[in-house]
Coordinates of C-alpha atoms in Angstrom, one line a residue:
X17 CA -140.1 110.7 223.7
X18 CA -137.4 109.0 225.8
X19 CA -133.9 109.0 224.8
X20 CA -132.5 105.5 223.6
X21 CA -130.4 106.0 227.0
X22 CA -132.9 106.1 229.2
X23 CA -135.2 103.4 227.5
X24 CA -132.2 101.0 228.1
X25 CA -132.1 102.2 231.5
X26 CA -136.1 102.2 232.5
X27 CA -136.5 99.9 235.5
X28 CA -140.3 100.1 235.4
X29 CA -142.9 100.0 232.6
X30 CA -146.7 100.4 232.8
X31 CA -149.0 98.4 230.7
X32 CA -152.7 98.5 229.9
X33 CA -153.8 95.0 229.2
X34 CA -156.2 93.5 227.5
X35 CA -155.6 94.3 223.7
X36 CA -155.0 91.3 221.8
X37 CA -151.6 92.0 219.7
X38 CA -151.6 91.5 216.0
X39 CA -148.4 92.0 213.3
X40 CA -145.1 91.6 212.2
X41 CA -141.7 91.6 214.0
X42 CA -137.8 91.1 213.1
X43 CA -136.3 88.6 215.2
X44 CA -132.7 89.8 216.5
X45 CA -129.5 88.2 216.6
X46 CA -129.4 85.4 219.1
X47 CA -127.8 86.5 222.4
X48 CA -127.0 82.9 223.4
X49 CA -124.8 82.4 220.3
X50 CA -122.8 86.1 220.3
X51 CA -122.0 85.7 223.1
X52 CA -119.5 82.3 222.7
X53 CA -118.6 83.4 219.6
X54 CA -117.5 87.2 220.9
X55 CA -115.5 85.1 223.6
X56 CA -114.0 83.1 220.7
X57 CA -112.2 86.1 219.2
X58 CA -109.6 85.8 222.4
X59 CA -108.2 82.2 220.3
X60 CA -106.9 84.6 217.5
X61 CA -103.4 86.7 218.0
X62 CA -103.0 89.9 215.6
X63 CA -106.3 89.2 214.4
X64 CA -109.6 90.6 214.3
X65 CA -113.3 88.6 214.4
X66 CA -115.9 90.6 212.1
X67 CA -119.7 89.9 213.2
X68 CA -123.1 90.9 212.0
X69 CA -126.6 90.5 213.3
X70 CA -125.4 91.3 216.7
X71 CA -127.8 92.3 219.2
X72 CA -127.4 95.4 221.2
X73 CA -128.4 94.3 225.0
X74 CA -126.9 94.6 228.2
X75 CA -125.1 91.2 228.3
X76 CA -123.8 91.8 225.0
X77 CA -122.2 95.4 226.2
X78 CA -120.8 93.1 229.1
X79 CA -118.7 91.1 226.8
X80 CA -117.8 94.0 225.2
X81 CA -116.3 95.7 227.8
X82 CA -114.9 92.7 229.4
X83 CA -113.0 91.9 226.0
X84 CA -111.2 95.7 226.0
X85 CA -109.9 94.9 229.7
X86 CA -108.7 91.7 228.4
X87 CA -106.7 94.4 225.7
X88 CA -108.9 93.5 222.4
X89 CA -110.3 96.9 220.4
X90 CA -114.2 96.5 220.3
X91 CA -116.0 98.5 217.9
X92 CA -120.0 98.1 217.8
X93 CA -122.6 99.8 215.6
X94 CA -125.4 98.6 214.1
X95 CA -125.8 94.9 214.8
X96 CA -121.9 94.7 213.4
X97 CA -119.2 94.4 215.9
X98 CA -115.4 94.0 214.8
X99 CA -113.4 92.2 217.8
X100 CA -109.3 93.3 217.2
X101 CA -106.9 91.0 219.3
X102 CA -103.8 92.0 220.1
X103 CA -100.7 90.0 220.1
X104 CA -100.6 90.1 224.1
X105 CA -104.0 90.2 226.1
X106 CA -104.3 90.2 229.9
X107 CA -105.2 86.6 231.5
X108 CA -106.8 88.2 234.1
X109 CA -110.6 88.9 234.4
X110 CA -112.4 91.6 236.3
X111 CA -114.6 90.7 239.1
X112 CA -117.2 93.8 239.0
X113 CA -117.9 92.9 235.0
X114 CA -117.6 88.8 235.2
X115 CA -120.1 89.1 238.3
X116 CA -122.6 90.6 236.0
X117 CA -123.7 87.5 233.7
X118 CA -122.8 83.7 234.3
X119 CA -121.9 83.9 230.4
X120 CA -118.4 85.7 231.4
X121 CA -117.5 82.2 231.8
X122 CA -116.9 81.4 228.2
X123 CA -113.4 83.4 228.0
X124 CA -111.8 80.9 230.4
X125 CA -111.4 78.3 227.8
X126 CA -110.0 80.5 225.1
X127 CA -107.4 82.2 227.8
X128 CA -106.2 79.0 228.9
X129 CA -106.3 78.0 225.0
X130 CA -104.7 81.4 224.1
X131 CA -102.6 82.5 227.1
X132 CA -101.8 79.6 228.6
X133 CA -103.7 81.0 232.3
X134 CA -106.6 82.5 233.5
X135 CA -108.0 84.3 236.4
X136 CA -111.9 84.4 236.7
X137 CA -114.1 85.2 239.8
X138 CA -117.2 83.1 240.0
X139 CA -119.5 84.5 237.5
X140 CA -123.1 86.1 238.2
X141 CA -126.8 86.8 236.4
X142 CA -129.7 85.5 236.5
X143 CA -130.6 83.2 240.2
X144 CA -131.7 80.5 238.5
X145 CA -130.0 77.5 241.0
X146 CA -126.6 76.1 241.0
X147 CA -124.9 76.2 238.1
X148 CA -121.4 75.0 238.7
X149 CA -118.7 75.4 236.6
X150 CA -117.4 71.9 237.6
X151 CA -118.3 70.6 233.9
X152 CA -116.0 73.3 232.3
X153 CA -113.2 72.4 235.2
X154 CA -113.3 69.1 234.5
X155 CA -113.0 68.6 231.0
X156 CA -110.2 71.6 230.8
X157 CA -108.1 69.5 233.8
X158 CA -108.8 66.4 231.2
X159 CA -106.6 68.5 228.9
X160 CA -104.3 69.0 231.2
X161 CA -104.6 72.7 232.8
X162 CA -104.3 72.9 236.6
X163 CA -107.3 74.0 238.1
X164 CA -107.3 76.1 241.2
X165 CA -109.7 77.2 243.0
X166 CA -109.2 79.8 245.4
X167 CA -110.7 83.1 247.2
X168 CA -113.8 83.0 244.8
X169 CA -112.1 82.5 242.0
X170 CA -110.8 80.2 239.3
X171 CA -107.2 79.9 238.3
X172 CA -106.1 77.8 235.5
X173 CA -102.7 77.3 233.8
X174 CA -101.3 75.0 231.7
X175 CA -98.6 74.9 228.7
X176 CA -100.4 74.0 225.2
X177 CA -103.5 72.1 226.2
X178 CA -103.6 68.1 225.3
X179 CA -106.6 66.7 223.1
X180 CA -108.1 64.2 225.1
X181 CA -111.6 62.3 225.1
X182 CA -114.3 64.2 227.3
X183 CA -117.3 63.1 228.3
X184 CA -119.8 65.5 229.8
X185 CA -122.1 63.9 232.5
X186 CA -125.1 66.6 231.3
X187 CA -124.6 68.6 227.6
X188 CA -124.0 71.5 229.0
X189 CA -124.6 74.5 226.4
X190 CA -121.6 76.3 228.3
X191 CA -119.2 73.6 229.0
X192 CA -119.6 72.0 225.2
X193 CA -118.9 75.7 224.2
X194 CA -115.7 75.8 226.6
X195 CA -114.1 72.8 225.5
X196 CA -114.8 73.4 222.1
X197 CA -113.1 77.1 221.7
X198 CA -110.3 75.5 224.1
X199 CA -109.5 72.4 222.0
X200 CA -109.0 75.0 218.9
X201 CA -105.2 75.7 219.8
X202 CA -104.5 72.3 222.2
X203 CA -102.1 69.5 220.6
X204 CA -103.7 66.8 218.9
X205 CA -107.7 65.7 218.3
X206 CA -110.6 66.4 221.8
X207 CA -113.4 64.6 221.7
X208 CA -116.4 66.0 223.3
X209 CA -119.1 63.4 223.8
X210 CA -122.6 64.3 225.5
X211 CA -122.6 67.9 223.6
X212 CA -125.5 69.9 223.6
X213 CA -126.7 70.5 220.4
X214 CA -128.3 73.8 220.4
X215 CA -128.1 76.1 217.3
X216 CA -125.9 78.1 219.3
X217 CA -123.4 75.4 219.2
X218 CA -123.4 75.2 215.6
X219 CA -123.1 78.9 215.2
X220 CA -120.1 78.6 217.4
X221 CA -118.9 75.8 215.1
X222 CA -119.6 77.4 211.7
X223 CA -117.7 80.6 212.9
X224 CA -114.5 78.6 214.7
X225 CA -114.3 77.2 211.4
X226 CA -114.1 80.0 209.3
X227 CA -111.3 81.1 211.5
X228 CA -109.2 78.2 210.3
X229 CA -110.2 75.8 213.1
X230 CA -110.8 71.5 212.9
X231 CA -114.4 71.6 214.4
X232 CA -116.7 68.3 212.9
X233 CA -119.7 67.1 214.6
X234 CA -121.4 70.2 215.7
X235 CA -125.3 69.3 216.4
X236 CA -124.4 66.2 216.9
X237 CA -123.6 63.9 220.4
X238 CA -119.8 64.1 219.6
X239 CA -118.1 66.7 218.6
X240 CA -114.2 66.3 217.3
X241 CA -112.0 69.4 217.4
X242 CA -108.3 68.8 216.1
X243 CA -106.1 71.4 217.2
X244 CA -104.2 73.8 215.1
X245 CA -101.6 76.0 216.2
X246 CA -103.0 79.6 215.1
X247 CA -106.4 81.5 214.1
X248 CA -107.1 83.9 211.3
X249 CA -109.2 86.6 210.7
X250 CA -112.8 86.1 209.9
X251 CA -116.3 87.3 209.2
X252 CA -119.3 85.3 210.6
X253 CA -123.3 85.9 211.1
X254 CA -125.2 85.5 214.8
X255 CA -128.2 83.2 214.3
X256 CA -131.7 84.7 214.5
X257 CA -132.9 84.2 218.4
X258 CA -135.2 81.5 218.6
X259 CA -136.2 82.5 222.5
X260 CA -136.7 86.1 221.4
X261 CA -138.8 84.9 218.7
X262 CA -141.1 82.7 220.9
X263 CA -141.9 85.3 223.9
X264 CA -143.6 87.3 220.5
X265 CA -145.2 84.4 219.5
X266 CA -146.8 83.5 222.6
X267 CA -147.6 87.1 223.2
X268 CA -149.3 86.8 219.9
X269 CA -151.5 83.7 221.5
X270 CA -152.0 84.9 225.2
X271 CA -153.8 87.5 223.9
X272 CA -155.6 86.0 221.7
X273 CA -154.2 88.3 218.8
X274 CA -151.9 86.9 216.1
X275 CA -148.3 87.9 215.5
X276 CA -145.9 86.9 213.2
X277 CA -141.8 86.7 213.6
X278 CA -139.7 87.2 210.5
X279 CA -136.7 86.1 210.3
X280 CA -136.1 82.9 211.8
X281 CA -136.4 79.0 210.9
X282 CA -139.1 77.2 212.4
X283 CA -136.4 74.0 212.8
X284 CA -134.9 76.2 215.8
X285 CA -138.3 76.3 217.8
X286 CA -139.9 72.8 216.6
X287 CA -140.1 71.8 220.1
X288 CA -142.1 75.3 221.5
X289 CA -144.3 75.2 218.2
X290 CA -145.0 71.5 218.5
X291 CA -146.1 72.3 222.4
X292 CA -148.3 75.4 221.1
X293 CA -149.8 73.6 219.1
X294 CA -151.0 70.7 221.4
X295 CA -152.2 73.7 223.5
X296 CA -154.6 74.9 220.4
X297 CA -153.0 77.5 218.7
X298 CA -152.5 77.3 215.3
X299 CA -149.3 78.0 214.1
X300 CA -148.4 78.9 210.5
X301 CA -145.2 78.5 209.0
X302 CA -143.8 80.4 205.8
X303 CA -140.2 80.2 204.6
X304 CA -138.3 82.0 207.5
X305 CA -141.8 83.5 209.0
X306 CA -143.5 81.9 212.1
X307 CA -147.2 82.9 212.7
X308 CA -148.7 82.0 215.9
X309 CA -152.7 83.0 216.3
X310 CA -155.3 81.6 219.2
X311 CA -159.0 82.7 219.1
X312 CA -160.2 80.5 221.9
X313 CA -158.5 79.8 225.7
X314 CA -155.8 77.6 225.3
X315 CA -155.9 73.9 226.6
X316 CA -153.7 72.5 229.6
X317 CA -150.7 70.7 228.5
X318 CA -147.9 69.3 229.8
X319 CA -144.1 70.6 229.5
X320 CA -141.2 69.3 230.2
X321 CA -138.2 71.2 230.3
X322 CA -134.7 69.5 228.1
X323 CA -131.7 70.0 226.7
X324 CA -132.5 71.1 223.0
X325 CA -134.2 69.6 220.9
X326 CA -136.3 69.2 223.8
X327 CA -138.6 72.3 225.0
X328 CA -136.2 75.3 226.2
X329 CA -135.8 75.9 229.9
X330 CA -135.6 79.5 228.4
X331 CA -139.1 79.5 227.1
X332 CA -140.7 77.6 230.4
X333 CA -141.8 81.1 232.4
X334 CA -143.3 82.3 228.9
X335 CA -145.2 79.5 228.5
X336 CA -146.6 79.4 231.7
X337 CA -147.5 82.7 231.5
X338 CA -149.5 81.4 228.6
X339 CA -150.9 78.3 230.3
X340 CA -152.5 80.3 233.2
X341 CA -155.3 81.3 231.0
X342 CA -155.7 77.8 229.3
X343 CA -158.8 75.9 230.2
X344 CA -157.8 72.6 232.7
X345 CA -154.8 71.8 234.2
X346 CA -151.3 72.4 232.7
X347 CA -148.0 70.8 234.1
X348 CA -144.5 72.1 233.9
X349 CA -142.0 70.1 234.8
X350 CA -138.5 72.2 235.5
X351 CA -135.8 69.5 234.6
X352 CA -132.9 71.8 233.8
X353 CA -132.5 74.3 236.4
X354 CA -133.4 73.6 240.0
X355 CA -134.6 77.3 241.0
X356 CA -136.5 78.6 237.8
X357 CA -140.1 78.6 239.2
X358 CA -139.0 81.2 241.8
X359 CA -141.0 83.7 239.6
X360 CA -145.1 82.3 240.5
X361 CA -145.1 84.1 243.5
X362 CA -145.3 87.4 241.0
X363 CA -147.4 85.3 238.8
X364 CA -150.1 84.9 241.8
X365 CA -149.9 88.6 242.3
X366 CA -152.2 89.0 238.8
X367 CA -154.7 86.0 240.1
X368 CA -152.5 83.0 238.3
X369 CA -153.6 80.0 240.1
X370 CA -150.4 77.6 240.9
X371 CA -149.1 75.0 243.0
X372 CA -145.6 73.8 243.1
X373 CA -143.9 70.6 244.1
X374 CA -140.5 70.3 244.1
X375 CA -139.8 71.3 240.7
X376 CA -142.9 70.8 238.9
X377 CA -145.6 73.3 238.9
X378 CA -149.2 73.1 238.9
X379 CA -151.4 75.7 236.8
X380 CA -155.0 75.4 237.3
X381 CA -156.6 77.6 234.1
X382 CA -158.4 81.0 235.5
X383 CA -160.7 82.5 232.8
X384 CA -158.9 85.8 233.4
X385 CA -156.4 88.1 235.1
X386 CA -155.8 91.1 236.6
X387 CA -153.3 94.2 236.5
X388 CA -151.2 94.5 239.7
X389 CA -147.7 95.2 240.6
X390 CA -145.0 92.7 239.7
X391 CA -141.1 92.3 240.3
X392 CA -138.9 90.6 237.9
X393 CA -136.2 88.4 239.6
X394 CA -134.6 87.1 236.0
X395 CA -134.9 87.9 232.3
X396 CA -137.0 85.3 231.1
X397 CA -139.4 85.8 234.0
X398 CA -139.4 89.7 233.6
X399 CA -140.5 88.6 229.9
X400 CA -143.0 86.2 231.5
X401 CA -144.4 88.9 233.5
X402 CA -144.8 91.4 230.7
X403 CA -146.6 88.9 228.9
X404 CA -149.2 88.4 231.9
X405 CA -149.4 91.8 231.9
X406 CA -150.3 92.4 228.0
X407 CA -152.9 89.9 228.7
X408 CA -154.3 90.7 232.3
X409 CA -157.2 93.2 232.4
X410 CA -156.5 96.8 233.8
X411 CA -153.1 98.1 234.4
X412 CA -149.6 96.3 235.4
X413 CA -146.6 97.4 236.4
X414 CA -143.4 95.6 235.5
X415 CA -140.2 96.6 238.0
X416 CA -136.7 95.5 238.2
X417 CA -136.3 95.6 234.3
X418 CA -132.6 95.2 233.9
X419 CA -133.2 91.8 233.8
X420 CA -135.1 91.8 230.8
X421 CA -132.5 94.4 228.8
X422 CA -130.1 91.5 229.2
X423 CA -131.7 89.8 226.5
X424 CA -134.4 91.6 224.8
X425 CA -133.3 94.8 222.7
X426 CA -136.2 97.1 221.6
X427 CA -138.8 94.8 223.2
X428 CA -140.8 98.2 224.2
X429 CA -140.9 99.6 220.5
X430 CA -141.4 95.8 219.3
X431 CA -145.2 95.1 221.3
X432 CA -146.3 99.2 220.4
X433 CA -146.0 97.7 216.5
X434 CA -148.3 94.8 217.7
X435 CA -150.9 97.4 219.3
X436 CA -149.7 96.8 223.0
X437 CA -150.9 100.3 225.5
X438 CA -146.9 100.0 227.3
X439 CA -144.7 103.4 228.4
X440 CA -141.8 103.6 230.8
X441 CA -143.3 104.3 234.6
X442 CA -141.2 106.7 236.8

């Protein structure tokens, strides 16, 4: 047996394909929504932020040990993570851990919130396009912090931060989550119209609140923060993952198996299930349990990435995965990131037939597919590819798996349960 070390650290995996996948799995904490609300813990001084249903996963450990630089005491075990702040932290970010994951970008509100500066290199992660931070910039300049930008790197400062009106020209998941852990501590009442309105937000919401802050409209296209002048401890709960929970549904229905997730509302994921659905799975829902099953080929559909509660950008390269066995033509049309079909070269490597324009891609049903060699270039196409794999005939390898640790924790152990033929490769 492997060590848990080296499972977290396999870049490869082999998988014998073909066996349709049938049973039950836990959904973990949402990665999306610790992440924010770990960054959140830098609003409190002399306090500590208590979490549970934490998922342990590369980005998370990030966080982690970007937070003890700043000076805050992380302890993690378990799914539960207790955050301690300090009366002082450090402003200053480090470039070789903020490089790792665009998402170190959500401690730059709550240090200008908290500190009254901060210092952050242009974050990294996935290629998935341009992502520019100019949203966040903006709407923090709006409450009045001077925004620098110099040698790579953002410097803001500012004394307490100003409630003002802000508009976002796209709801941006991180900029709403920003703006919203910066308006906290800032003097007087933000409004942040154009949120997004993913359950991440309101997790983010629900937690800032029981740490004593003014947050109203959460889910919503406005959200209202009216500042207060201090935080408070607190104990929150990380939602269930609703992206998690849809790459073991759909492995359920690519291979024409049935698998269950437990765990998890089906309100998060209306959007995927509708869209399965329309494709010809049946999909059963029981209390918190999701059950997705597909005897025949799916049928072509078409999917148009949107900011929730349109379909997830996060679930497109699953899906397609899915939609290359569906009988007809399917459509995908990429609205939210301008680089995310960069992974259908891999998918042609297993006999997927697909065309793109610009960013809409073409999928053309093949009645099967076969093992070969594949490289992951982000962690929702690594999951992709491991799903082609499950379903192709004969054997796949899956390589550059650090991308899919970022965001999947015990995915290996998870799709044995269901009957999958996977092991680390060397």
């Amino acid at each position: 047996m492997e060590s848990s070390e080296e499972k977290k650290m396999a870049e490869k995996m082999l998988i014998r394909g073909g066996r349709k996948l049938r049973g039950t799995v836990d959904v973990q904490g949402a990665k999306n929504a610790a992440l924010p609300v770990m960054a959140a813990s830098i609003l409190l001084k002399g306090g500590s932020l208590s979490l549970e249903g934490v998922p342990d996963l590369y980005d998370i450990r990030t966080m982690r040990d970007l937070l003890s630089d700043l000076g805050a005491s992380v302890t993690f075990n378990g799914h539960r993570m207790r955050i301690d702040v300090p009366e002082k932290l450090k402003a200053d970010t480090p470039v070789e851990l903020v490089r790792k994951m665009r998402a170190s970008s959500l401690v730059l509100g709550p240090l200008v919130a908290r500190c009254g500066r901060a210092h952050l290199p242009l974050p990294g992660g996935c290629v998935l396009g341009s992502r520019p931070l100019d949203f966040h910039l903006k709407g923090l300049a709006k409450m009045g912090s001077d925004i620098e930008l110099k040698s790579g790197a953002v410097n803001a400062t500012a004394g307490r931060l100003k409630g003002t009106t802000i508009t976002l020209e796209y709801p941006s998941v991180g900029a709403t989550e920003n703006l919203m852990m910066a308006a906290t501590l800032a003097e007087g009442t933000t409004f942040i119209e154009n949120a997004a309105k993913e359950p991440e937000i309101v997790n983010l919401a629900e937690i800032l609140r029981l740490m004593g802050a003014s947050v109203s409209g959460d889910g919503g296209e406005t959200i209202r923060v009216s500042g207060v002048t201090s935080l408070h401890s607190a104990t929150g709960r990380i939602i269930p993952d609703r992206i998690e929970a849809a790459t073991y549904l759909i492995a359920g229905v690519i291979t024409g198996g049935a698998v269950t997730v437990r765990g998890i509302p089906a309100a998060y994921m209306e959007a995927i299930l509708n869209k399965l659905e329309e494709a010809g799975a049946e999909i059963d829902v029981f209390g918190n349990e999701i059950t997705a099953k597909c005897g025949a080929p799916l049928k072509g559909v078409t999917v148009k990435t949107m900011p929730y509660p349109g379909f997830p950008t996060d679930v497109q390269p699953q899906m397609m995965a899915a939609l290359t066995l569906a009988s007809g033509t399917s459509v995908i049309h990429e609205s939210v990131f301008d680089s995310r079909l960069l992974h259908i070269s891999e998918f042609k490597k297993v006999g997927a037939k697909i065309e793109v324009q610009d960013n809409v891609a073409i999928i053309t049903g093949v009645p099967s597919l076969t093992g070969a060699e594949v490289h992951s270039s982000n962690l929702r196409a690594g999951a992709a590819l491991i799903l082609l794999g499950l379903a192709a005939e004969g054997e796949s390898t899956i390589c550059e798996l650090h991308h899919v640790w970022r965001g999947y924790e015990g995915l290996v152990e998870k799709l044995r349960s269901l009957g999958a033929d996977i092991e680390y490769a060397d």
